[in-house]
Short mmCIF file of C-alpha atoms in Angstrom, two decimals:
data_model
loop_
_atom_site.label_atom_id
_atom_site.label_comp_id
_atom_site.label_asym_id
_atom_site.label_seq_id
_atom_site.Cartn_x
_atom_site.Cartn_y
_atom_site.Cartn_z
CA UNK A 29 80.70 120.23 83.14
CA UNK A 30 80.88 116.52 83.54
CA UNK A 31 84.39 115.20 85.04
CA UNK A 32 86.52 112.76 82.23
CA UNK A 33 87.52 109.51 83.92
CA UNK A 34 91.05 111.19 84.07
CA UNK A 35 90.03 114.05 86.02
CA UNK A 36 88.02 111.65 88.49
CA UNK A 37 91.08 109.46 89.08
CA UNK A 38 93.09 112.71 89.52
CA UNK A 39 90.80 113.52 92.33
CA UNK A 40 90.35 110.32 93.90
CA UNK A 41 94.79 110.13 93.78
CA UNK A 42 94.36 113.01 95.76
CA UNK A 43 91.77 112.16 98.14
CA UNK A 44 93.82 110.82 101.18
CA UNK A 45 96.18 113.83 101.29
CA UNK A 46 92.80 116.14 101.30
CA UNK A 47 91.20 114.15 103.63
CA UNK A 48 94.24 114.25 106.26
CA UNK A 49 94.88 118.10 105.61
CA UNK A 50 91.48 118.70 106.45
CA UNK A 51 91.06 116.22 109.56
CA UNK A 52 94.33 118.30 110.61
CA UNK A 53 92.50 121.27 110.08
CA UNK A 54 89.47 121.01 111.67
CA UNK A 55 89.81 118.18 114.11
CA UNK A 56 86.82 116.41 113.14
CA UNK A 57 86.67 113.26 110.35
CA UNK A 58 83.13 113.99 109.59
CA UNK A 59 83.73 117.93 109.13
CA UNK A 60 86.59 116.73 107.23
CA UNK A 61 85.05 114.22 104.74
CA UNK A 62 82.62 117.26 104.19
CA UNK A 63 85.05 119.53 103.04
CA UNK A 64 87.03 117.02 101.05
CA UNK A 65 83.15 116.57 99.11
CA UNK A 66 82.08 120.41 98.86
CA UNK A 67 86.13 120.48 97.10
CA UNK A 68 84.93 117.71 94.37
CA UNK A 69 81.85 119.23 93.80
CA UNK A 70 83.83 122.84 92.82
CA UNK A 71 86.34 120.57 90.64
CA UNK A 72 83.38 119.29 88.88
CA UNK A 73 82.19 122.91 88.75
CA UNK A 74 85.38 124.19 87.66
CA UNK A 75 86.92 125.50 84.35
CA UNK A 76 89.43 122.52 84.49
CA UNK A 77 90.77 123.56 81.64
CA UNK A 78 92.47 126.60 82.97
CA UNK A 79 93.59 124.94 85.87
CA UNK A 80 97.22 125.00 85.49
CA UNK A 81 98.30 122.99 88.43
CA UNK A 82 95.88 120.37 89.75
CA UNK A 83 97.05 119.11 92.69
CA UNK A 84 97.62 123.22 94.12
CA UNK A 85 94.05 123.99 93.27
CA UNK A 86 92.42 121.44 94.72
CA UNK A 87 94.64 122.45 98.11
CA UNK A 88 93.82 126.19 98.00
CA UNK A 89 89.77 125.28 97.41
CA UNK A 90 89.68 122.89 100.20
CA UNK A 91 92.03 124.80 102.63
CA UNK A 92 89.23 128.22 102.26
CA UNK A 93 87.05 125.80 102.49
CA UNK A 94 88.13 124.92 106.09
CA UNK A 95 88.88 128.43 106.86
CA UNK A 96 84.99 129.10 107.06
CA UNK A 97 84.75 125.69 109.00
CA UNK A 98 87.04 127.04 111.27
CA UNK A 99 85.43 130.01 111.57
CA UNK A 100 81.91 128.93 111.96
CA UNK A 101 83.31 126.57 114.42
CA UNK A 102 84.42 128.69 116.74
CA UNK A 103 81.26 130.16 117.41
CA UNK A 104 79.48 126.21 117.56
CA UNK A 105 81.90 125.77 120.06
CA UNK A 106 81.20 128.75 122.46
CA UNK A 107 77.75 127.11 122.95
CA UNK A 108 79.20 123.00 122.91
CA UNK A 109 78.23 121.11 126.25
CA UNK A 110 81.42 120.66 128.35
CA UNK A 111 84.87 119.99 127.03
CA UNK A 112 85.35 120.04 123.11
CA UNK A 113 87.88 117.48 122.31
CA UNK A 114 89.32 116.25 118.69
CA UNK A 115 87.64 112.92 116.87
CA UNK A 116 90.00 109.95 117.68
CA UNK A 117 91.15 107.95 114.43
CA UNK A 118 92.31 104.49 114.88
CA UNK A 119 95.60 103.51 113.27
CA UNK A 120 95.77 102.47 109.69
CA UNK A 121 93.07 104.82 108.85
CA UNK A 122 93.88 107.08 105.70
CA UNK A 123 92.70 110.09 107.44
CA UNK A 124 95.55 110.12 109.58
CA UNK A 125 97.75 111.26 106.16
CA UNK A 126 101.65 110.80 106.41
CA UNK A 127 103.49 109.62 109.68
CA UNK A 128 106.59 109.50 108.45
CA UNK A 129 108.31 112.18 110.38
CA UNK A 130 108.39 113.42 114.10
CA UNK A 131 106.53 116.51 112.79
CA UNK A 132 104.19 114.40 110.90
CA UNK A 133 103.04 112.40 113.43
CA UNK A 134 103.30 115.40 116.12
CA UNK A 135 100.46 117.17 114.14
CA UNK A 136 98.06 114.21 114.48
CA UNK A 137 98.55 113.43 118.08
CA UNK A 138 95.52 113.99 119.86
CA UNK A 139 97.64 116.79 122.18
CA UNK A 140 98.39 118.93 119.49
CA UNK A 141 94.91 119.22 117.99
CA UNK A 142 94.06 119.88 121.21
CA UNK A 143 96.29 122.62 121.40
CA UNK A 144 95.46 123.64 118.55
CA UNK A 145 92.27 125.15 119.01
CA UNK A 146 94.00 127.89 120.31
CA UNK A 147 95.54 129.23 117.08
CA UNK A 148 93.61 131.12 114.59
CA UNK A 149 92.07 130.04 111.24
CA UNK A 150 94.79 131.35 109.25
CA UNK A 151 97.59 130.21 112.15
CA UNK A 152 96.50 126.75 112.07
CA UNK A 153 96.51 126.30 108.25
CA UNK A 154 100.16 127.51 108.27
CA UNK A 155 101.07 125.60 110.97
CA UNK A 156 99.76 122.15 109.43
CA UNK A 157 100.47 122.58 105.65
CA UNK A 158 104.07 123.73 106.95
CA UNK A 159 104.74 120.67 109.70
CA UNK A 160 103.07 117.97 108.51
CA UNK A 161 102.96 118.29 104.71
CA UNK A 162 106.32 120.31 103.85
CA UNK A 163 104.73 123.03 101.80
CA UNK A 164 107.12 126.23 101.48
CA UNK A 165 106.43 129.38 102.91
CA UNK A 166 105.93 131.00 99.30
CA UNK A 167 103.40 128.00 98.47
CA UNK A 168 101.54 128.80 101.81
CA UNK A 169 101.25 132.41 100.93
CA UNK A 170 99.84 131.76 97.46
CA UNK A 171 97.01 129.45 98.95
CA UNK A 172 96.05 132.20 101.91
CA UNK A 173 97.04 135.11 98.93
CA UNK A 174 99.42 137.10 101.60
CA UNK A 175 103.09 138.16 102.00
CA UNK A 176 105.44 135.09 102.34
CA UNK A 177 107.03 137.25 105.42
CA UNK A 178 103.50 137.17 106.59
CA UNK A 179 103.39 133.87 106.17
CA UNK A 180 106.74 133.54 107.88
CA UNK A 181 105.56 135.39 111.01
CA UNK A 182 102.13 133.99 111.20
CA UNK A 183 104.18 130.04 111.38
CA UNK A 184 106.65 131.45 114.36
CA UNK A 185 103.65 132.41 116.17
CA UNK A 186 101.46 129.09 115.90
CA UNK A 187 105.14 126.91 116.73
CA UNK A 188 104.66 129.12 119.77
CA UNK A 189 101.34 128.33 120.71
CA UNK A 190 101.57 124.92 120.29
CA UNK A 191 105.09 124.23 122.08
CA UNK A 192 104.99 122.90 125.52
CA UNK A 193 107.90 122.98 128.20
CA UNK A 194 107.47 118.97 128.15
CA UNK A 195 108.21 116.26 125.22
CA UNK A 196 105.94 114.14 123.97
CA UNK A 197 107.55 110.40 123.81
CA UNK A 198 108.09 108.60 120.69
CA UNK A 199 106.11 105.24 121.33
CA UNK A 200 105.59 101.96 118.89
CA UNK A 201 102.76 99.85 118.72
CA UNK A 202 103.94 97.57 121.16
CA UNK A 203 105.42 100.38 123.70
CA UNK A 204 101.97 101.78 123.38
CA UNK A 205 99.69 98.51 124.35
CA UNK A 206 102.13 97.92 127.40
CA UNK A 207 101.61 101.31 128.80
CA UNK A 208 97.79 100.65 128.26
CA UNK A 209 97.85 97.39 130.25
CA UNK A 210 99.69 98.85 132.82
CA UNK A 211 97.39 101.81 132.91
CA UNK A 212 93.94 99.48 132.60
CA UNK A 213 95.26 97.06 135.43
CA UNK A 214 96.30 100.00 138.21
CA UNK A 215 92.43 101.56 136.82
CA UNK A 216 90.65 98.34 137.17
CA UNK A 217 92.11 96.88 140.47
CA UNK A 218 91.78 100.34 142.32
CA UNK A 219 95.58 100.91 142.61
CA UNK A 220 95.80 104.24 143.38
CA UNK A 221 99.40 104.50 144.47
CA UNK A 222 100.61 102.82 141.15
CA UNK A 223 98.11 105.22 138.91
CA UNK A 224 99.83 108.08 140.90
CA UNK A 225 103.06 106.38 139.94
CA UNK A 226 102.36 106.27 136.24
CA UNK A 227 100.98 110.14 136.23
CA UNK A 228 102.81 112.70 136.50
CA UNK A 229 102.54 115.54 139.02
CA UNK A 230 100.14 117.96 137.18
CA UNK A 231 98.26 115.04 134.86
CA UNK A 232 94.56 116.49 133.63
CA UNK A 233 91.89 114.37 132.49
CA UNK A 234 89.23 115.70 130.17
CA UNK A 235 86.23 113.91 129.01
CA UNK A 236 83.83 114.89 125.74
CA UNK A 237 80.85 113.89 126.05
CA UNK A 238 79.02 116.54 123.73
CA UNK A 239 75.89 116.45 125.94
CA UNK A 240 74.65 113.15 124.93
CA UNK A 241 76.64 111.06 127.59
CA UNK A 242 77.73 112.00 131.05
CA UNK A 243 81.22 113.05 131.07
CA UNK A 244 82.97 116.16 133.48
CA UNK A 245 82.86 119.29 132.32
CA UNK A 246 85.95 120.40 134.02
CA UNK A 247 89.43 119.21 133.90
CA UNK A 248 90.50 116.56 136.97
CA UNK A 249 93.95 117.99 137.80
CA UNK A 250 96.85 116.40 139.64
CA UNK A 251 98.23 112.86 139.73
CA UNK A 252 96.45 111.60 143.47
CA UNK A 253 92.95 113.85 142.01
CA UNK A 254 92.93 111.69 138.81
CA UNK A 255 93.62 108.47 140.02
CA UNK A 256 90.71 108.52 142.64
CA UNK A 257 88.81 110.02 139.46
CA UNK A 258 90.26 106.63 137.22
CA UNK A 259 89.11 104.41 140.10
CA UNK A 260 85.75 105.21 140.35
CA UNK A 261 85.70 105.77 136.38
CA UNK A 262 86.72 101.86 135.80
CA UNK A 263 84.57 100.73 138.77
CA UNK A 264 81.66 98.97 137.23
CA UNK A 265 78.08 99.50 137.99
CA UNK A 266 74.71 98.39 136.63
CA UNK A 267 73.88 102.31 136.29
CA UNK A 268 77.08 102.64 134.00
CA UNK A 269 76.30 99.65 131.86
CA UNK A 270 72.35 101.53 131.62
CA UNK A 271 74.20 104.29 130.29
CA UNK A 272 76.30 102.89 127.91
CA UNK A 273 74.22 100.48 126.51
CA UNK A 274 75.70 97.18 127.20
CA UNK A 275 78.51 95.65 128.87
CA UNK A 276 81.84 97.29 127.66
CA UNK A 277 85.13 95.55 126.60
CA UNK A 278 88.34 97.28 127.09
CA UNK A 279 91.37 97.49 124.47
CA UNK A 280 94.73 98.52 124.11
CA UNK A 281 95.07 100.36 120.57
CA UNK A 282 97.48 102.83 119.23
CA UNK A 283 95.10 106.07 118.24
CA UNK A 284 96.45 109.21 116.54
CA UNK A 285 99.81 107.74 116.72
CA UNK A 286 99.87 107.14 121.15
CA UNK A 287 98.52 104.73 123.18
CA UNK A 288 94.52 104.44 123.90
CA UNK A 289 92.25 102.22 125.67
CA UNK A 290 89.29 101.81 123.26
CA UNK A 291 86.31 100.94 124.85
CA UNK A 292 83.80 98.34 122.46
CA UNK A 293 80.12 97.61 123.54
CA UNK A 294 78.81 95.08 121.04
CA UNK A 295 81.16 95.75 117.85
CA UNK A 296 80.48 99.50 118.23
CA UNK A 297 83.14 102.02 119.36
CA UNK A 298 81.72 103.68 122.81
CA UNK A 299 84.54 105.49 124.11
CA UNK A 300 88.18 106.06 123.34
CA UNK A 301 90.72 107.31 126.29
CA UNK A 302 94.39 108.74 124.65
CA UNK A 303 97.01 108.66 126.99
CA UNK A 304 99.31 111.58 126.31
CA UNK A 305 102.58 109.84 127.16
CA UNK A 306 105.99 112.05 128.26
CA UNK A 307 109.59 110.67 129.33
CA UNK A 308 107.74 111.59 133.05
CA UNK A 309 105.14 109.56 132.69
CA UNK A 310 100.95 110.29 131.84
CA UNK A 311 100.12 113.97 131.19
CA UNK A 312 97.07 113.91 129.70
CA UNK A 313 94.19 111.56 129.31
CA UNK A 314 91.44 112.43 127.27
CA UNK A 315 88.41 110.83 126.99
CA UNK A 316 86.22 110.67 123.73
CA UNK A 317 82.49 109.58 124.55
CA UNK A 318 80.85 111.81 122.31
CA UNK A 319 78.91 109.14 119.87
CA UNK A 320 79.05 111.73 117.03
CA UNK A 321 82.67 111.90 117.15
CA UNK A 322 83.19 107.95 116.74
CA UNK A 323 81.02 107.11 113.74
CA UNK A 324 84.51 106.59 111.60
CA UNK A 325 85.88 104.68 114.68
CA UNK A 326 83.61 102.38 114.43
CA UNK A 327 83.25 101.98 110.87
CA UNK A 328 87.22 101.52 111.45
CA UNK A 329 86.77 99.12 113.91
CA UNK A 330 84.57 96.67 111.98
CA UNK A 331 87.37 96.59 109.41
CA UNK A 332 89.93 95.74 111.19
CA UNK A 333 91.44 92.72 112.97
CA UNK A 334 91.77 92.78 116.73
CA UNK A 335 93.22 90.89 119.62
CA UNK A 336 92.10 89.73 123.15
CA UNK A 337 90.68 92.67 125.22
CA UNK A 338 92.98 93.10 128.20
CA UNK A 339 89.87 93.51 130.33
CA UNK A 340 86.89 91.19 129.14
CA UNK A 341 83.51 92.74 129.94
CA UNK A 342 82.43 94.27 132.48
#
């Protein structure tokens, strides 16, 4: 059945919010973008006619949809190279949905899709469509077609899972680029005792490079292990520029809502670093190298206005 232009514009209206729940989802844009197409095509499929509510069933189709993402993913996963890690999205991109409360724009930080990956399918949906997009438990049953106790339960458990012992600090643009510089100066100049400062005590630092550039495949733990880690990292070498292509610049960005160095080699996007920022200082800094997983970065990139690099290339 071809779509009226009424039922197209009612689709594309609700194209951002199925684009976030799904990059919420599955952690991925491109995954994302996917589902939010394969849910068109069944609305252009569809019986539209006996579609009572719109908006709902476009929600239920796409969240299934990402249930067998998530499913299939799982088992991708168990064979990735190294550390999987979510796709960074750059601020003022759609895709990052509404950020207008703390529990809004806790469910897009790159910890929490971290963490995550360890809820189920089912837990996760719950979880997001309950945080960051206020949909009752009742609602949330009807989509997943169980109990609204079950639904209930199955929320209490994910909040679980995804709480940590530490808060996550609430930090503005600005807040954000000054905790970068900082960061990007101690890196640069090799000052380990003021990196150590600005960790704290058990800091990680993960890197995904998906197999197609270098990155560790284990976690470097502890504040003095990861700043000797940083300071060869930021050291520059003609083997690193071979690897990456060019000579990289180095900027200050807000990403998923925190701070993040975003690393540009000739207009393109070639790494992004999150800084997981607490009232104690750096937690967790996570490093996105993975060239599949910042396609929409740099699309983003190009279409947007940017200052000065705080560290000119390399």
């Amino acid at each position: 059945m071809s779509l009226r232009p009424n039922e197209v514009e009612l689709f594309q209206h609700a194209r951002a919010r199925l684009e976030a729940i799904a990059y919420r989802l599955l952690g991925s844009a491109s995954d994302a973008e996917d589902a939010v197409q394969d849910t068109f095509l069944r609305w252009q499929a569809a019986d539209r006619e006996r579609v009572e509510t719109p908006e709902a069933w476009l929600t239920k189709v796409l969240t299934n949809l990402c249930l067998n993402q998530l499913t299939s993913a799982r088992a991708r996963r168990e064979s990735y190279v190294g550390t999987w890690l979510p796709e960074p999205i750059l601020a003022g991109d759609r895709m990052l949905g509404p950020v207008d409360t703390v529990e809004q724009r806790e469910s897009v930080s790159i910890a929490v899709l971290t963490l995550m990956e360890r809820l189920s399918a089912k837990e996760r949906v719950v979880y997001v469509l309950r945080e960051a997009f206020g949909y009752s438990h009742g609602e949330i049953a009807e989509i997943l077609g169980v109990t609204e106790s079950s639904c209930q339960q199955t929320y209490r458990r994910a909040k679980q899972h995804v709480a940590t012992d530490r808060a996550r600090a609430e930090v503005d643009g600005a807040a954000a680029r000054k905790i970068v510089a900082e960061f990007l100066t101690a890196a640069n100049n090799g000052e380990i005792q003021r990196l150590v400062e600005l960790l704290t005590d058990d800091v990680t630092s993960t890197g995904d490079g998906g197999g197609k550039i270098p990155a560790r495949t284990t976690p470097v733990v502890g504040a003095l292990a990861v700043a000797r880690f940083l300071r060869g990292l930021f050291k520059p070498t003609d083997a690193k520029r071979n690897v990456a292509g060019g000579s990289p610049a180095f900027y200050a960005e807000v990403v998923n809502g925190g701070p993040a160095v975003v690393v540009v080699i000739d207009g393109q996007v070639f790494g992004v670093i999150s800084l997981e920022v607490t009232s104690e200082g750096i937690a967790a800094i996570q490093s996105q190298v993975n060239p599949d997983k910042l396609v929409r970065a740099t699309r983003q990139w190009a279409a947007s206005e940017h200052g000065e690099p705080l560290l000119p290339v390399w």
